[in-house]
Structures are given as C-alpha cells and as structure tokens.
Short mmCIF file of N, CA and C in Angstrom, two decimals:
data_model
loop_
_atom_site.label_atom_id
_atom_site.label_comp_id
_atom_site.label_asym_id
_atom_site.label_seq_id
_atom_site.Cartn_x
_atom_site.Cartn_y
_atom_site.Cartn_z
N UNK A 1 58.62 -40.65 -40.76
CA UNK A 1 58.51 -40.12 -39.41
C UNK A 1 58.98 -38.67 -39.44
N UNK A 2 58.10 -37.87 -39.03
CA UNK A 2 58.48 -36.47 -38.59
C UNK A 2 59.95 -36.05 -38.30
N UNK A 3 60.78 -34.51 -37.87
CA UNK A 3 61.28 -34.80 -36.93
C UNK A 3 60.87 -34.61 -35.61
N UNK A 4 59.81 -33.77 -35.63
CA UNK A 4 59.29 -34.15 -33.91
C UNK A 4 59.19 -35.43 -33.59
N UNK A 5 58.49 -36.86 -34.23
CA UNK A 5 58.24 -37.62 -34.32
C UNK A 5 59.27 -38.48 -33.39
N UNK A 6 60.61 -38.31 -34.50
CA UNK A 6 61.83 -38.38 -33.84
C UNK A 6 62.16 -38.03 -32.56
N UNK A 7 62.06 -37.40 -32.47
CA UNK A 7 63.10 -36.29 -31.00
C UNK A 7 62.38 -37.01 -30.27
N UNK A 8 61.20 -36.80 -30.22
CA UNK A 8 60.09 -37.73 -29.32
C UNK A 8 60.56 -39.21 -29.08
N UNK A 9 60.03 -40.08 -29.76
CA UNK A 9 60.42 -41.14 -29.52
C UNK A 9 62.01 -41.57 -29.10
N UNK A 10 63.08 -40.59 -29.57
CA UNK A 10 64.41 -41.01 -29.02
C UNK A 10 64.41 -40.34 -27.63
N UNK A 11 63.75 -39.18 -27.36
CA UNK A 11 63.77 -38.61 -26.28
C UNK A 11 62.79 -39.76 -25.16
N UNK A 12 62.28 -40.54 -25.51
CA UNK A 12 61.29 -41.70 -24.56
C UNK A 12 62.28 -42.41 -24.49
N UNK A 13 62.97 -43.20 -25.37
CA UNK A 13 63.85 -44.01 -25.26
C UNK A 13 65.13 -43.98 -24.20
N UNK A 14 65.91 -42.47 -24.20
CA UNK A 14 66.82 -42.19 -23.68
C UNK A 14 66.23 -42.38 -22.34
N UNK A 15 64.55 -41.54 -22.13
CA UNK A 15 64.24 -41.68 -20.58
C UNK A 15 64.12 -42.59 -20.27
N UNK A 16 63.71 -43.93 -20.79
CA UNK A 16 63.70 -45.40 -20.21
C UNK A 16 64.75 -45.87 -20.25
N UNK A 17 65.98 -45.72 -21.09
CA UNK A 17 67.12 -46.28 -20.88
C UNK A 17 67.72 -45.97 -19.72
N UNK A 18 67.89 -44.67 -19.36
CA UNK A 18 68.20 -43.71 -17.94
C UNK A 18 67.14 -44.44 -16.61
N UNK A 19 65.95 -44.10 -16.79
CA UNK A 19 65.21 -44.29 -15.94
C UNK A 19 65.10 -45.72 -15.42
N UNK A 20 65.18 -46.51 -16.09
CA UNK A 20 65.70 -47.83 -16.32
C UNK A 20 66.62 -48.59 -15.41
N UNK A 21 68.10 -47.92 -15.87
CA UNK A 21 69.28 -48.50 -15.09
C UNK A 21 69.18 -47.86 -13.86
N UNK A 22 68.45 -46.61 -13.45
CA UNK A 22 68.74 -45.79 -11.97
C UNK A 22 67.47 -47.12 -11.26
N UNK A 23 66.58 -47.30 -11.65
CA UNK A 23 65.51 -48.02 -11.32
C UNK A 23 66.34 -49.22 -10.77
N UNK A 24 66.93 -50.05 -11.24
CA UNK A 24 67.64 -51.03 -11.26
C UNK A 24 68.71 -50.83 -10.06
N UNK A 25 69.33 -49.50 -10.15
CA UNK A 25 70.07 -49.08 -9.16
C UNK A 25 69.37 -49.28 -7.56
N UNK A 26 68.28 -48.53 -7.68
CA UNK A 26 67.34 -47.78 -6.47
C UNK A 26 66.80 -49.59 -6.08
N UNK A 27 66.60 -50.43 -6.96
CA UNK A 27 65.83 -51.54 -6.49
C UNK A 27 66.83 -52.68 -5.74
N UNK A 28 68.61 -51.65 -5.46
CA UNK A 28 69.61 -52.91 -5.20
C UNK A 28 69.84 -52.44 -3.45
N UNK A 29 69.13 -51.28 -3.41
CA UNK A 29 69.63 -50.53 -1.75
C UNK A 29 68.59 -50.93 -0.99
N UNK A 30 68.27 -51.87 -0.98
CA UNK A 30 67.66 -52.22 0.54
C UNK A 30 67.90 -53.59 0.89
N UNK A 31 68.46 -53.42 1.89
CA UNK A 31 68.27 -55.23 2.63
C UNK A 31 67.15 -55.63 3.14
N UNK A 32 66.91 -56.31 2.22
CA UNK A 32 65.26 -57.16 2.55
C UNK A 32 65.47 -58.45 3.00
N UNK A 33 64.54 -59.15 3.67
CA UNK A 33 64.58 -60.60 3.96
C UNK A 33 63.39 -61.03 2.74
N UNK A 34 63.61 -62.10 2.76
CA UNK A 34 62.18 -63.15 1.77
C UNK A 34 60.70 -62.95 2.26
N UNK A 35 59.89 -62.26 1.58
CA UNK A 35 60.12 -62.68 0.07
C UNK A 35 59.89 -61.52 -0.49
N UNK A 36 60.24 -60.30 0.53
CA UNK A 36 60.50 -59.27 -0.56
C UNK A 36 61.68 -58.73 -1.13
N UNK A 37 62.93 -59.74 -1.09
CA UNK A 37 63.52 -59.81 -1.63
C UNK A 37 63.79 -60.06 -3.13
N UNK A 38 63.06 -61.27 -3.04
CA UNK A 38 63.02 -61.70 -4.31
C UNK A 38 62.24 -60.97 -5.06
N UNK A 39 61.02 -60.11 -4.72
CA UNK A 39 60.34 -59.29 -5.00
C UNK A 39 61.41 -57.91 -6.11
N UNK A 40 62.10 -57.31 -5.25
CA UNK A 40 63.21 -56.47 -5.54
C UNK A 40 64.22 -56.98 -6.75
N UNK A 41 64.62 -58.38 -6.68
CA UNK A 41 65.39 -58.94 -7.64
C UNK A 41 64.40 -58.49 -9.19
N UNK A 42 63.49 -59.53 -9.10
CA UNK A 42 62.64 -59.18 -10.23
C UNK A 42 62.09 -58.50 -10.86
N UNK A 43 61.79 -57.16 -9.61
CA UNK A 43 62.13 -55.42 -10.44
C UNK A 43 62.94 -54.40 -10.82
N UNK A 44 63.87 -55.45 -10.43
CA UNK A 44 65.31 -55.36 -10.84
C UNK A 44 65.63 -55.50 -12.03
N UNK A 45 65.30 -56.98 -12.48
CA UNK A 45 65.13 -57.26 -14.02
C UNK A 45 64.27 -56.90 -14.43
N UNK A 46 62.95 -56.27 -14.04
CA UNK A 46 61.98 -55.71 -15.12
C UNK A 46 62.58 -54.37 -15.34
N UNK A 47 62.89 -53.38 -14.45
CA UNK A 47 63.73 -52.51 -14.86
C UNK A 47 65.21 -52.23 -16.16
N UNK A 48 65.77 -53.47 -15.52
CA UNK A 48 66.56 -53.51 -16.48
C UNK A 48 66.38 -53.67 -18.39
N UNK A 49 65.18 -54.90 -18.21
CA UNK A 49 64.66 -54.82 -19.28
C UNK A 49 64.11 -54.03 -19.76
N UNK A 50 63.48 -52.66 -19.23
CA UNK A 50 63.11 -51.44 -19.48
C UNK A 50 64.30 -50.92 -20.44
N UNK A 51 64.79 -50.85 -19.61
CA UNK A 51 66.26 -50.07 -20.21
C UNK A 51 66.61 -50.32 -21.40
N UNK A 52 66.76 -51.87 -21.17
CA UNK A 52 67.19 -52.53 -22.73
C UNK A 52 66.15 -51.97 -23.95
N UNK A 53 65.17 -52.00 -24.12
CA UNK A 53 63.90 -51.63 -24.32
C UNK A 53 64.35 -50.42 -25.14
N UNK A 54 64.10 -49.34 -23.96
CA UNK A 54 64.82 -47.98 -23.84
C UNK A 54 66.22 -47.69 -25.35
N UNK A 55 66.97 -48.74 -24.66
CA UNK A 55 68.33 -48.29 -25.80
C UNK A 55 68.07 -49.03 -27.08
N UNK A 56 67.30 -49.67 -27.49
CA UNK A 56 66.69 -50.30 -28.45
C UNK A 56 65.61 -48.72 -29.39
N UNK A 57 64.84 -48.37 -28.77
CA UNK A 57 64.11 -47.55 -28.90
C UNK A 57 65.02 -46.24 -30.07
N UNK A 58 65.93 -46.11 -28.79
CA UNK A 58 66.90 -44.74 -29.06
C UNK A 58 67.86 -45.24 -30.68
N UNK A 59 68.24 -46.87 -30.39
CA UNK A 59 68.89 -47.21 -31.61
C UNK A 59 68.28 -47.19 -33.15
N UNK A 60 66.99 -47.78 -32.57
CA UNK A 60 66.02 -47.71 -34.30
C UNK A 60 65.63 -46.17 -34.51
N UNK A 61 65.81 -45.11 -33.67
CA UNK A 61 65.06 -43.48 -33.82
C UNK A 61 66.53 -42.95 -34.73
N UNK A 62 67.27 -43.75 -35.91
CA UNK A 62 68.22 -42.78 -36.63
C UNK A 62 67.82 -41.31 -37.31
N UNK A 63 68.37 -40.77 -37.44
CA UNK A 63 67.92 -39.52 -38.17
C UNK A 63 68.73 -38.53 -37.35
N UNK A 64 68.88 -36.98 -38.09
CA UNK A 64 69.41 -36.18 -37.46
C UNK A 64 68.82 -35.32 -36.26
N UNK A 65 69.74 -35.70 -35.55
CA UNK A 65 69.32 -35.15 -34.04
C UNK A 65 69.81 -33.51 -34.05
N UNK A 66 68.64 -32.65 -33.69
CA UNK A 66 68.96 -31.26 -33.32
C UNK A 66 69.60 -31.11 -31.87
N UNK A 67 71.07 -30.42 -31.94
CA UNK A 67 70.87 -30.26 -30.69
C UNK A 67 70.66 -28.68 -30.61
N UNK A 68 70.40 -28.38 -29.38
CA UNK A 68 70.17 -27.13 -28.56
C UNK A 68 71.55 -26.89 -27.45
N UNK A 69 72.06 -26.30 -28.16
CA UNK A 69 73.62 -26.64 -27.16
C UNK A 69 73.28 -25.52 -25.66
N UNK A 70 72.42 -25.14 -25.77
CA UNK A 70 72.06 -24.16 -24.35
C UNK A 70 71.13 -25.07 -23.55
N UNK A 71 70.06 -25.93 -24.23
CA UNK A 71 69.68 -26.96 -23.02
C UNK A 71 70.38 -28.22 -22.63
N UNK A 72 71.45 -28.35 -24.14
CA UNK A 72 72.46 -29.40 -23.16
C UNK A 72 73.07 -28.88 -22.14
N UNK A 73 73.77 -27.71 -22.38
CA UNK A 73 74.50 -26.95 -21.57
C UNK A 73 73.31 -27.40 -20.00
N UNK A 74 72.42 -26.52 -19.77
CA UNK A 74 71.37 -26.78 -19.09
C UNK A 74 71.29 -27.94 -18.37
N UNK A 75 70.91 -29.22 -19.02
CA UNK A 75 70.63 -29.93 -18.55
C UNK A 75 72.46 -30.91 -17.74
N UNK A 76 73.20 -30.55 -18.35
CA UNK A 76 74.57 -30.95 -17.86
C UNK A 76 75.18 -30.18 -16.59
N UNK A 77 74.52 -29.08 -16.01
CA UNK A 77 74.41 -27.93 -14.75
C UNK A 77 74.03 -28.93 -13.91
N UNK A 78 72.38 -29.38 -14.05
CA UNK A 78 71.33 -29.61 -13.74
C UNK A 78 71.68 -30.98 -12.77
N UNK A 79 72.30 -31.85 -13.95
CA UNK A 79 72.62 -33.06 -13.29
C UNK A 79 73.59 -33.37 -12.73
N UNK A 80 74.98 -32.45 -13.05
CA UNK A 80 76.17 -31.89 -12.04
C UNK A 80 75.69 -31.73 -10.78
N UNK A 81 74.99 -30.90 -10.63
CA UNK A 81 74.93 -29.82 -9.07
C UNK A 81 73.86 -31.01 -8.78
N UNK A 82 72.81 -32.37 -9.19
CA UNK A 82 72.59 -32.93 -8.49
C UNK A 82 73.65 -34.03 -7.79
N UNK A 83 74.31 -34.86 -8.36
CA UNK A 83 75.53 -35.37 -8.23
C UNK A 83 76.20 -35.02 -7.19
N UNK A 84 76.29 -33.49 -6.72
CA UNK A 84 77.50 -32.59 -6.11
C UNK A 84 76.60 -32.67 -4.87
N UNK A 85 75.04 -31.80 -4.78
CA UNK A 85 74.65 -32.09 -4.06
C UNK A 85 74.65 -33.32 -3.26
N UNK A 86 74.19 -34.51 -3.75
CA UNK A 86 74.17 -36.15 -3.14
C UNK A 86 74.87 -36.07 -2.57
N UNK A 87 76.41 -36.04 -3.42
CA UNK A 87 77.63 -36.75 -2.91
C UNK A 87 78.03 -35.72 -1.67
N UNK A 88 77.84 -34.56 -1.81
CA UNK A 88 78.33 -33.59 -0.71
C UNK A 88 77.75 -34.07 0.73
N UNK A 89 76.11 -34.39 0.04
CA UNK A 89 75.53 -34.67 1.58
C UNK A 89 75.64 -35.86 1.91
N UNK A 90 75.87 -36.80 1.21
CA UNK A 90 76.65 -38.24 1.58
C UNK A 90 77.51 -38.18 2.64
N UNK A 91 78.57 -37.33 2.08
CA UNK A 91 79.79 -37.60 2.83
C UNK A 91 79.46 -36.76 4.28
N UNK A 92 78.61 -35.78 4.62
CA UNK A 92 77.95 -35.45 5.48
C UNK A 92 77.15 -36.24 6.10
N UNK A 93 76.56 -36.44 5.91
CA UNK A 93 75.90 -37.92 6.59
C UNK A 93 76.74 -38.83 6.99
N UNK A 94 77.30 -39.34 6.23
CA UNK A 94 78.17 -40.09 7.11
C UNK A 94 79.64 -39.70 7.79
N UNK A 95 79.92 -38.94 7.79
CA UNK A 95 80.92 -38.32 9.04
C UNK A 95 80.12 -38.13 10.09
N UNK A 96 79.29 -37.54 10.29
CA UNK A 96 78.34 -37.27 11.67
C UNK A 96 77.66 -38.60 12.08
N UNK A 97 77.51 -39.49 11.13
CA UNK A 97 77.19 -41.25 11.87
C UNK A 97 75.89 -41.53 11.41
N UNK A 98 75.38 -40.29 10.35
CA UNK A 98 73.90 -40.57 9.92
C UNK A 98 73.61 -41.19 8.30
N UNK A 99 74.61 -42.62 8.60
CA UNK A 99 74.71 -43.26 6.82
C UNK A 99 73.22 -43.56 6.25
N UNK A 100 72.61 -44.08 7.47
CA UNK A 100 71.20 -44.85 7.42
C UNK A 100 70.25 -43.54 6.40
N UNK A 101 70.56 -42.16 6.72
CA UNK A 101 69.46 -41.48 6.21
C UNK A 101 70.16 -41.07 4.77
N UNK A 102 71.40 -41.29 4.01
CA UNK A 102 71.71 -41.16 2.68
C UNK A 102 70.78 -41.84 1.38
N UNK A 103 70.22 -42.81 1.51
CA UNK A 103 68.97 -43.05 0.47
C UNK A 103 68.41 -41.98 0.55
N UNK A 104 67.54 -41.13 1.69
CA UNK A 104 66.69 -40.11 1.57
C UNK A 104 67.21 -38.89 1.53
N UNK A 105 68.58 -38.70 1.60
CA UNK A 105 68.80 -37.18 0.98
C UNK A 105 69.16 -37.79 -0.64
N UNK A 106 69.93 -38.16 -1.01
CA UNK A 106 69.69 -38.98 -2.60
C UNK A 106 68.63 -39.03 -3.17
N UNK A 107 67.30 -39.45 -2.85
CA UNK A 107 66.16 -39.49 -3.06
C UNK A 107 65.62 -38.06 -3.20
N UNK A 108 65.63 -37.60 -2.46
CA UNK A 108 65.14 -35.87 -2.52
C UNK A 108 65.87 -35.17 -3.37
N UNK A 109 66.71 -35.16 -3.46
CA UNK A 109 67.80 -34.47 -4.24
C UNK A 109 67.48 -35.08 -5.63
N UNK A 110 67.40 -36.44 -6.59
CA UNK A 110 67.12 -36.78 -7.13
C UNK A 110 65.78 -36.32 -7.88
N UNK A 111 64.49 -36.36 -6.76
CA UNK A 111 63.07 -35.65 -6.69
C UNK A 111 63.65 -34.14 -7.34
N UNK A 112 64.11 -33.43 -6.71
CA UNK A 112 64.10 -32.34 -6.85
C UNK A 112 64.89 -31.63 -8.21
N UNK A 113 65.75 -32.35 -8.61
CA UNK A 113 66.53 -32.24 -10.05
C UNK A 113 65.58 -32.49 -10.49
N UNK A 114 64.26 -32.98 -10.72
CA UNK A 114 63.38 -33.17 -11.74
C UNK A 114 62.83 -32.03 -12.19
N UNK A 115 62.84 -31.19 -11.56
CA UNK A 115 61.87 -29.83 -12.02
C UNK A 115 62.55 -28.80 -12.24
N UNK A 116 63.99 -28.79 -11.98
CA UNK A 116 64.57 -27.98 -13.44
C UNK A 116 64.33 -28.28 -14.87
N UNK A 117 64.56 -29.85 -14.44
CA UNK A 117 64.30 -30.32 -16.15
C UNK A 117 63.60 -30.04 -16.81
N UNK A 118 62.02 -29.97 -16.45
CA UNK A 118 60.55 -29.35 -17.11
C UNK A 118 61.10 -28.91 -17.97
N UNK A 119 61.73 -28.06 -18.16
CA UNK A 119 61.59 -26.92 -19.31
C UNK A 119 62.52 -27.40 -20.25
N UNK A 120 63.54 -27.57 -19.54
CA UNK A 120 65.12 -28.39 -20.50
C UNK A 120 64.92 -29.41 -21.53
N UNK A 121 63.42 -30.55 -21.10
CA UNK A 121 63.05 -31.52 -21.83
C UNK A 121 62.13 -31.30 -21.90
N UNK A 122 61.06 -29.81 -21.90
CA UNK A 122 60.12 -30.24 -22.54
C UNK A 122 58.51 -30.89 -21.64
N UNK A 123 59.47 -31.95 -20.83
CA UNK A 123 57.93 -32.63 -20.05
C UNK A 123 57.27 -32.56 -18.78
N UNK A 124 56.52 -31.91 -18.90
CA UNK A 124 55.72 -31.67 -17.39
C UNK A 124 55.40 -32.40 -16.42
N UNK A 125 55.46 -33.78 -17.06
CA UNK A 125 55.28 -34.64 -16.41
C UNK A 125 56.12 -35.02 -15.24
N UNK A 126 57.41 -34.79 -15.90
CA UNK A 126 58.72 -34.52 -14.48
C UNK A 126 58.40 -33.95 -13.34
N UNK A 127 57.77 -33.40 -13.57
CA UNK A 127 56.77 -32.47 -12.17
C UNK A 127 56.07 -33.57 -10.88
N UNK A 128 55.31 -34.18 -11.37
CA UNK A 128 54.72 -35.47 -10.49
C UNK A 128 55.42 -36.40 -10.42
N UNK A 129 56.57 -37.00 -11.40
CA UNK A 129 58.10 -37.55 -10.65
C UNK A 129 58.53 -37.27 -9.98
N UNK A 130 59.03 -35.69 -9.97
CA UNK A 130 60.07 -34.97 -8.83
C UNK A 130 58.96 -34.94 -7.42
N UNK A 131 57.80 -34.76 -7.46
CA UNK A 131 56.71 -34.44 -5.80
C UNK A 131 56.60 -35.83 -5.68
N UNK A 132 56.44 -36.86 -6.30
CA UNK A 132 56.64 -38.16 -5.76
C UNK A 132 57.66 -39.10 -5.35
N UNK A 133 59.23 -38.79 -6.24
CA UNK A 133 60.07 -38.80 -5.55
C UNK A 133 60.17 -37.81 -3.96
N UNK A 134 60.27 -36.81 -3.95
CA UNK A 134 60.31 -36.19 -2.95
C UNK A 134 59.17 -36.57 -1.84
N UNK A 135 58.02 -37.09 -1.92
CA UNK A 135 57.57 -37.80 -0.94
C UNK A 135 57.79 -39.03 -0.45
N UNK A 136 58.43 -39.74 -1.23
CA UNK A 136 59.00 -41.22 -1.00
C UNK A 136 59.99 -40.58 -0.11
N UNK A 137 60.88 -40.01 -0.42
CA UNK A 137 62.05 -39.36 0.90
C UNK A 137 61.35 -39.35 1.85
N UNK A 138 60.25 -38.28 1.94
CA UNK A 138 60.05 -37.89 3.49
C UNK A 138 59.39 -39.05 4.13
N UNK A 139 58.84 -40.22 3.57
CA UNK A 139 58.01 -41.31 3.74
C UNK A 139 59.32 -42.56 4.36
N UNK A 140 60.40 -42.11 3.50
CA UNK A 140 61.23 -43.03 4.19
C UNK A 140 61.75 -42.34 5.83
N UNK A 141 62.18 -41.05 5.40
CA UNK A 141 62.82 -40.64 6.80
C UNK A 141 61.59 -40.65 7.70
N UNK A 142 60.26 -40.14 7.99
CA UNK A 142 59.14 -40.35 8.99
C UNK A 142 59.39 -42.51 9.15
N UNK A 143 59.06 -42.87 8.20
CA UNK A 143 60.02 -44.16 8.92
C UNK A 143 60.54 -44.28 9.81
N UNK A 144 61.70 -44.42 8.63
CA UNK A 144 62.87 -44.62 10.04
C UNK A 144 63.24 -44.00 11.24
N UNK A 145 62.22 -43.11 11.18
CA UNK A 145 62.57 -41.85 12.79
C UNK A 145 61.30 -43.00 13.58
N UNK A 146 60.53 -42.94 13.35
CA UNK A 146 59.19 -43.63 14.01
C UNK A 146 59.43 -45.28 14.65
N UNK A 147 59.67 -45.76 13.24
CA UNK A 147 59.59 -47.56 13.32
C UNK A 147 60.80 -48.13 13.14
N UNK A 148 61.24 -49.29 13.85
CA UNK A 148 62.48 -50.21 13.06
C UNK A 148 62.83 -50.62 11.52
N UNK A 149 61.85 -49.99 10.79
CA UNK A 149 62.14 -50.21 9.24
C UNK A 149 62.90 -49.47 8.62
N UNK A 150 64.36 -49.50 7.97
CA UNK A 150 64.94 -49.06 7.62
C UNK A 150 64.35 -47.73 6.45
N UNK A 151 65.14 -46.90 6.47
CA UNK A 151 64.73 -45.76 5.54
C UNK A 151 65.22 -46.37 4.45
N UNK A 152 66.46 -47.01 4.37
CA UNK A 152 66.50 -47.41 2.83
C UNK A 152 65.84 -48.26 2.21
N UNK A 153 65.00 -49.11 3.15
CA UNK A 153 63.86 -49.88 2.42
C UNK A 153 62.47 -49.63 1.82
N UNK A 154 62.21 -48.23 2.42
CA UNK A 154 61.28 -47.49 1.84
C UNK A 154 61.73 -46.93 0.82
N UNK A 155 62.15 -46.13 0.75
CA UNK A 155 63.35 -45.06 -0.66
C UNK A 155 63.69 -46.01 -1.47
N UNK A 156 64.50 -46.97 -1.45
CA UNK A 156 64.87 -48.00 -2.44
C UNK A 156 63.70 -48.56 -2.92
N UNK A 157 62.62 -48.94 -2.52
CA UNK A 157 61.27 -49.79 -3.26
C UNK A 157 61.15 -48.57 -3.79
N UNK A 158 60.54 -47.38 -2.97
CA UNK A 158 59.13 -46.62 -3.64
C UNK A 158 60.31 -45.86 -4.80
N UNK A 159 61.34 -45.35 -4.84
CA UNK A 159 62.05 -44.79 -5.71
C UNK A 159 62.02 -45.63 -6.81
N UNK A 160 62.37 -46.56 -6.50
CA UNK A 160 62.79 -47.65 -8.27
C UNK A 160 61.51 -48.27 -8.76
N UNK A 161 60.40 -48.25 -7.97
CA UNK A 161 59.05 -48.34 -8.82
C UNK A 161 58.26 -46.64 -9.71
N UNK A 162 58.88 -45.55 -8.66
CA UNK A 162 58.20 -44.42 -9.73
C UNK A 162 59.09 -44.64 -10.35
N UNK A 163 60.71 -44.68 -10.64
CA UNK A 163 61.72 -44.39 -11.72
C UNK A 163 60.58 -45.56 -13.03
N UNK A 164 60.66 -47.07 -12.49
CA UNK A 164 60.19 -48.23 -13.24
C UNK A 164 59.09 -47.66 -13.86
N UNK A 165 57.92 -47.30 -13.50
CA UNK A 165 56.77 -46.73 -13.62
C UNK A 165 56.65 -45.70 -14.55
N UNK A 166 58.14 -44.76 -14.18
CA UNK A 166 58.03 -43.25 -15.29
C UNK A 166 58.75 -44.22 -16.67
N UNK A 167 59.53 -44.96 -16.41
CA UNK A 167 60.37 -45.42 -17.84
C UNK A 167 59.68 -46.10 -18.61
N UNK A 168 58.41 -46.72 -17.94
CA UNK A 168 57.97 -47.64 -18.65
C UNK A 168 56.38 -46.74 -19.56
N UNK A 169 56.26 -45.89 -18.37
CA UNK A 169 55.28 -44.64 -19.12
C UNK A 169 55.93 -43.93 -20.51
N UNK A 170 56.82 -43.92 -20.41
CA UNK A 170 57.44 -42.97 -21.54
C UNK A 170 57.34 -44.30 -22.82
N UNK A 171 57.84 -45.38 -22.58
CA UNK A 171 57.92 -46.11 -23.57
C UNK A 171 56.28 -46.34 -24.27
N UNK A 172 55.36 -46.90 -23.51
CA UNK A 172 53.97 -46.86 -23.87
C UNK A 172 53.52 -45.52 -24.50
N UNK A 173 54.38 -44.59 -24.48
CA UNK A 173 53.90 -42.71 -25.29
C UNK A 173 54.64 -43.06 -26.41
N UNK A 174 55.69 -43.35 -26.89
CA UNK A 174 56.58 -43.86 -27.98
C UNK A 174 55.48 -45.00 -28.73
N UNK A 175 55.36 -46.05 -28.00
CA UNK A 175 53.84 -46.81 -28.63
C UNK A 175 52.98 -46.24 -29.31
N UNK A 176 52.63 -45.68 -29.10
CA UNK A 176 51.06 -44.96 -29.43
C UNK A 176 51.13 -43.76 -30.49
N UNK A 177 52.70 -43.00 -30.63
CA UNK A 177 53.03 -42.41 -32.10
C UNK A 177 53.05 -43.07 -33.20
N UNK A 178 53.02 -44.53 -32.94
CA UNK A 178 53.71 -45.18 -34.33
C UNK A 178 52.29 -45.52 -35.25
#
C-alpha cells in the first residue's frame, strides 16, 4: 500500500469513526413517540456500527503517519472555536428561555465548521455536508416557528442521517482502493 494509499484510507476511517459516534449522538436528541422511535434507536446502532467499522479501518491502516503540524494546528482552531461557538450559544439560548432552538444553532455551527476543513483535510466533499447540514438547521427552525413539531426532531433525524450517510460514504471510498 502506498503512502497516499494510507493517509487515505486511515483518513476514511477516522471520518467514520468521528462521523459515526456524532451520528449516534445527533440520533439520541429527539423525543419521538413509536415508531419513529424505534426508527432512531436503530440508526443509532447502525451508526454506531459505522464507527466501529471506522476504528477498525484506522487500526489495520499501520504505517507511518505524516503529520502536518500546521493543519493539525488548523484543524484543532477549527474544532475549538466550533465547540466555543455551540456552547457559547447554548448557554444563550437558554438563559433567554430559547432551549428548544439549541439543536439548530449546534447544527449550523456544526454545518458550518465543515468548510474550513476543505482545505485542512483535503475533501471537498465537506462542502455539501456543511450546505446540508446547514439546511437541516434552517429546516428545523422554519419548523418549529410554523408547526408543533419540535426543532429537535428535525435536526436530530436529518443531522445524524447526513453525519450516517457521510461516514458510511467515506468507508465505501476506502472499499474501492483496495
């Protein structure tokens, strides 16, 4: 195996392992009744099993890893100041009494850390993650402003199926090198 070969395939791995457990995360925030509940459980565990998948992937890719200590640097900014962001507007949201709309600033904020990354990792594809996350936000908040359906039940499905969807894309690109 190359080392692009490498970087590649551990770099798929890491994103399904990541993409994976947040998936798993995003598929636990909504209170659903039956039977899309159970619905959520089970992409819950397909997610998860992604993941597993994922760190499996990253474990068999041994070999020496290059790093780039300026796009770690980079990418450790990147996912800080999203973090800071969330949590800042979390706690904003809910002091003013607006907990209900924290999935969708999380969600956007989430969306939107994707397209620094482009360059940091390399994949463009982060691009139509981050505009589809970021429309699942606005899809949840036009929601919940409109109809009795919670915003976190929109954001929590449609988020943890693109996360499910991108992790499980990356793994099927790891497929197809070998």
């Amino acid at each position: 195996m190359s080392r692009l070969e490498f970087q590649s395939r551990r770099q798929a791995g890491l994103a399904a392992l990541y993409l994976g457990v947040f998936a798993t995360i995003w598929f636990s925030v909504p209170a659903a009744e039956q039977p899309l509940r159970a619905l959520l459980v089970v992409a819950s565990g397909a997610a998860l099993v992604t993941a597993v998948i994922g760190a499996v992937v990253v474990a068999r890719s041994r070999g020496p890893v290059a790093h780039d200590r300026a796009a770690d640097r980079r990418y450790l900014l990147i996912v800080l100041a999203e973090f800071a962001a969330a949590g800042l507007g979390a706690v904003v949201l809910a002091l003013v009494g607006w907990s209900e709309f924290i999935p969708v600033l999380v969600c956007a904020v989430v969306g939107l850390h994707f397209f620094p990354l482009v360059p940091v990792l390399r994949d463009p594809l982060l691009r139509l993650l981050g505009a589809a996350m970021c429309v699942v936000a606005l899809a949840g908040l036009v929601t919940a402003l409109a109809t009795a359906v919670s915003a976190g039940l929109v954001v929590g499905t449609g988020a943890g199926l693109l996360l499910l969807g991108y992790a499980v894309l990356a793994l099927l690109r790891t497929a197809r090198q070998r």
